XYZ file of N, CA, C and O in Angstrom:
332
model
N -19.494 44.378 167.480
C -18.990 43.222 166.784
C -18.157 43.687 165.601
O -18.511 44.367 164.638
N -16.723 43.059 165.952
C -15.742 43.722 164.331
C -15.275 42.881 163.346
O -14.069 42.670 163.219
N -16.028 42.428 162.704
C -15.382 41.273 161.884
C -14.675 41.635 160.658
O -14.518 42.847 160.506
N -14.181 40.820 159.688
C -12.759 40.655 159.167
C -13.074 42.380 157.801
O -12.365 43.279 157.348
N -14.705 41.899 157.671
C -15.035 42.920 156.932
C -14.294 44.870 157.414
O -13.837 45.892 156.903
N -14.665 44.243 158.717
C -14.299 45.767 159.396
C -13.253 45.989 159.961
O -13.139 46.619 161.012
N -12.336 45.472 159.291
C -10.730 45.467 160.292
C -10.218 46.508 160.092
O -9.783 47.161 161.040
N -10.099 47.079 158.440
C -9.551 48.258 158.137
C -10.457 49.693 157.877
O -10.285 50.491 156.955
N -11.533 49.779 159.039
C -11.863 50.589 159.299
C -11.976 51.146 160.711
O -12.196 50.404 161.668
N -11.784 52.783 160.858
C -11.746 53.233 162.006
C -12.947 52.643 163.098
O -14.019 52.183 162.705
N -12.629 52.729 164.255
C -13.624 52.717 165.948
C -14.825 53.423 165.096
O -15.786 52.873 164.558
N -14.473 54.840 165.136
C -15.885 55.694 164.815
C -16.585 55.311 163.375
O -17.582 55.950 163.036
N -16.157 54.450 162.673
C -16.353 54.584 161.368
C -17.444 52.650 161.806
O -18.610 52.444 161.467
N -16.836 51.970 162.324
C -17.183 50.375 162.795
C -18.683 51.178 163.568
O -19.869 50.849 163.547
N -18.240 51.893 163.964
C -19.519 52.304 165.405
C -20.911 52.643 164.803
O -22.064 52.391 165.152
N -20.222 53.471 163.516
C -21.743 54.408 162.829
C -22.320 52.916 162.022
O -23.379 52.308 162.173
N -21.231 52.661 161.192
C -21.943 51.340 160.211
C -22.442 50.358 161.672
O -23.554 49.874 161.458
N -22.121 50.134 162.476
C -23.272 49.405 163.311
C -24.305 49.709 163.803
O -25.079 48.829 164.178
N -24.695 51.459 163.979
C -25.965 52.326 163.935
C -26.551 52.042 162.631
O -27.566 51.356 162.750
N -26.258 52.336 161.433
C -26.692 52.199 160.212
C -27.297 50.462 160.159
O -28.217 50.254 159.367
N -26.958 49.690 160.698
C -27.270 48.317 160.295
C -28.560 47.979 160.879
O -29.552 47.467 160.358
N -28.242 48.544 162.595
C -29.498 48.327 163.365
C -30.683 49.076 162.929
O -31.743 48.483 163.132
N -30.783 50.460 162.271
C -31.941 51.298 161.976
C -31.894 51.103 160.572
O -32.260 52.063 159.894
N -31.375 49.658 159.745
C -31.757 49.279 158.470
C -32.794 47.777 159.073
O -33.838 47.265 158.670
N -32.023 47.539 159.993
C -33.049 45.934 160.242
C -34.613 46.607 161.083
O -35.744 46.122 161.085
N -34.203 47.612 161.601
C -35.508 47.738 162.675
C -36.861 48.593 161.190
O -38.051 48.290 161.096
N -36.208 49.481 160.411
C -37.166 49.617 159.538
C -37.698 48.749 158.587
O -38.850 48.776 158.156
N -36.199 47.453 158.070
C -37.312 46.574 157.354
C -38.274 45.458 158.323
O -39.082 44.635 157.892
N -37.874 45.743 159.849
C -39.100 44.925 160.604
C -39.861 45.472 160.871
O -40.788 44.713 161.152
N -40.205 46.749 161.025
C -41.182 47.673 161.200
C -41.889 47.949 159.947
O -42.949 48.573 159.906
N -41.208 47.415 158.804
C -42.636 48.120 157.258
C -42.692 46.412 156.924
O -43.304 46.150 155.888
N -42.123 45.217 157.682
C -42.839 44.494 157.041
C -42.092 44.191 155.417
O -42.650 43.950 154.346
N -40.554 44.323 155.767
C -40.125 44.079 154.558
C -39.009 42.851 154.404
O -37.779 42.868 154.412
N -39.752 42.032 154.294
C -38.874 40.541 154.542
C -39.029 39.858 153.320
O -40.128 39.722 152.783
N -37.772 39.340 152.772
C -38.194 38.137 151.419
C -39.194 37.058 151.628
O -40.038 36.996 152.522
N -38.967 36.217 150.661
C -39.276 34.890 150.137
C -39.170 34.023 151.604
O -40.029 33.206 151.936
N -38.250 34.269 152.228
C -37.667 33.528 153.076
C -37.834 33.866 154.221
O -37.415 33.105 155.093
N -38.386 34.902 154.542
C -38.036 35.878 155.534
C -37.233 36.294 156.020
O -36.962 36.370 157.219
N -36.599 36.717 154.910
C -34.999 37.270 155.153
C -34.869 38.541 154.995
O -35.587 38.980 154.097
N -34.048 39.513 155.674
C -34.501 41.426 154.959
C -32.918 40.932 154.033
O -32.793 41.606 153.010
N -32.043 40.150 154.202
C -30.946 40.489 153.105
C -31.233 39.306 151.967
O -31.656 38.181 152.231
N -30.933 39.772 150.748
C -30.641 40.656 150.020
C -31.716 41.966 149.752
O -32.820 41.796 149.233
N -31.363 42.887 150.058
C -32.469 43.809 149.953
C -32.788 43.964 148.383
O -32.244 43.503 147.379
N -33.837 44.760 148.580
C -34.133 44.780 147.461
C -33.431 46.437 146.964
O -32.471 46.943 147.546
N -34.080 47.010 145.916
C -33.590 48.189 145.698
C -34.664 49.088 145.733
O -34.385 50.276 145.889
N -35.556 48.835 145.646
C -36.802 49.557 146.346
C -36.683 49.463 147.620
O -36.804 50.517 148.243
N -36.453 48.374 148.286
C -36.523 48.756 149.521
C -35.273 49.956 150.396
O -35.415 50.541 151.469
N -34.050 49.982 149.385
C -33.029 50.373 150.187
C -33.147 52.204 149.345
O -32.354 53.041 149.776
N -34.140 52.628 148.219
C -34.885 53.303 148.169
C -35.785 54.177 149.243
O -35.745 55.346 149.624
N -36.490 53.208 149.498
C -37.528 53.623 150.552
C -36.893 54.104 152.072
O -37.197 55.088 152.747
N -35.693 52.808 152.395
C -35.419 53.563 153.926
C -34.489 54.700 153.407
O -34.274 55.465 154.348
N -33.867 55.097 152.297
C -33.202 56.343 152.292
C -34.194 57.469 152.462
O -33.866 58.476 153.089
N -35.545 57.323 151.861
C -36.260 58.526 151.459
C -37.068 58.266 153.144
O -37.872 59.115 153.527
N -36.713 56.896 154.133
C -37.539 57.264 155.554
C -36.320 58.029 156.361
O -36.641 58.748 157.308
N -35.112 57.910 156.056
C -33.993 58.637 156.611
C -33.753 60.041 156.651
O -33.082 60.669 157.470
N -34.612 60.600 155.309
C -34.601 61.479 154.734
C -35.065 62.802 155.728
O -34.563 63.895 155.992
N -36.011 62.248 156.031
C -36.922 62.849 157.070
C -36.315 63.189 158.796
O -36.790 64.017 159.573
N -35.349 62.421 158.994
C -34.950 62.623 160.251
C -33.086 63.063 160.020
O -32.436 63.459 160.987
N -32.678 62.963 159.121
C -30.811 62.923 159.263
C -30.835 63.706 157.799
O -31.689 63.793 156.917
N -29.146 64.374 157.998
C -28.822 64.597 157.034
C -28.134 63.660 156.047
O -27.954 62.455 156.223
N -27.730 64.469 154.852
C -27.701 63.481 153.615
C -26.111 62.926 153.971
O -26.251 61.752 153.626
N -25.098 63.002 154.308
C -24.114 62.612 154.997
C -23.878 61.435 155.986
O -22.878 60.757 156.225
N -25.383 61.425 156.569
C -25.671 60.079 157.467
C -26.441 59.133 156.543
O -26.454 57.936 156.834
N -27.235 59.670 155.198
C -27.843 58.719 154.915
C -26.668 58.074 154.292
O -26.543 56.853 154.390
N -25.747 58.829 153.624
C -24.713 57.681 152.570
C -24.070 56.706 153.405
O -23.868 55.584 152.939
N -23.680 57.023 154.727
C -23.048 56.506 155.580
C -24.071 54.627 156.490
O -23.781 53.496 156.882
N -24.993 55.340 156.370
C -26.225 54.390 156.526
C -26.248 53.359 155.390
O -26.344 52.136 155.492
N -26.155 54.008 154.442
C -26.411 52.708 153.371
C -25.169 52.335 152.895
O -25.296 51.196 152.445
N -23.812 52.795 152.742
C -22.717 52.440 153.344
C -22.762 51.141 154.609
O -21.924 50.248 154.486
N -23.470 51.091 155.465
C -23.594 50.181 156.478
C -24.358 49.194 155.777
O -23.628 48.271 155.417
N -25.491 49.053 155.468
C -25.972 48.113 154.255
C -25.178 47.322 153.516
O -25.051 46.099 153.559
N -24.712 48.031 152.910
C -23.743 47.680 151.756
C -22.349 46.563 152.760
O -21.767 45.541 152.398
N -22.289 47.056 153.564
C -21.470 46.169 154.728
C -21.932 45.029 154.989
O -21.290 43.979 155.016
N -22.978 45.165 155.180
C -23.907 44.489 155.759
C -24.353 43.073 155.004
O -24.589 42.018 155.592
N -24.427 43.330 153.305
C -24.806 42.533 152.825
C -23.426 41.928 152.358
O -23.693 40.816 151.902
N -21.977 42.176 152.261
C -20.847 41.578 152.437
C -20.947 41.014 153.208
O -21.247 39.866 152.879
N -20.789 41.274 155.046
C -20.828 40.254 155.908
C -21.406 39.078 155.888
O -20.646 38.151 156.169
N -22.609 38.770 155.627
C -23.996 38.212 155.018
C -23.675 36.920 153.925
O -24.192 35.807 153.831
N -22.541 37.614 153.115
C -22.306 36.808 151.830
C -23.595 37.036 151.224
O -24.173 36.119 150.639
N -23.993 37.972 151.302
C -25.285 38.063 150.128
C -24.589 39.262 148.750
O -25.266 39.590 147.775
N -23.345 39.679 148.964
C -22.882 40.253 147.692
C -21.037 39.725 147.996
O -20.388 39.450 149.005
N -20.761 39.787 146.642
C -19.796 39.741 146.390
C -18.682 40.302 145.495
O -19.014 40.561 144.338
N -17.363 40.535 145.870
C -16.723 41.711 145.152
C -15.795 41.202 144.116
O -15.165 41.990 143.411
């Protein structure tokens, strides 16, 4: 999915931030980290803390920026931040 957010970014670059998005939603459904609402966006900063330091453990530090880079996408698309 490429929306307006991701127009001026590369295939490979759209591809990873959509890896990064899915293994940000599957860890905050897997620890159980949902708002008020049950919403995982707006994250919190502990939480986007925590999946760096669970990333930590499996990828290098190059995928994690890129990962939360996808986040950070993520919560643009969302309209949960604004620039």
């Amino acid at each position: 999915m490429v929306t307006y957010t991701f127009s001026g970014l590369s295939k490979n670059t759209n591809k990873a931030h959509s890896c990064g998005e899915k293994h940000f939603l599957q860890f905050c459904l897997m620890n159980l980290l949902l708002g008020a609402y049950r919403d995982v966006l707006p994250a919190s900063e502990g939480t986007l803390l925590y999946f760096a330091s669970y990333l930590a453990r499996m990828v290098c530090l190059s995928t994690i920026k890129l990962y939360l880079e996808a986040v950070c996408n993520l919560h643009i698309t969302a309209g949960s931040v604004t620039l």
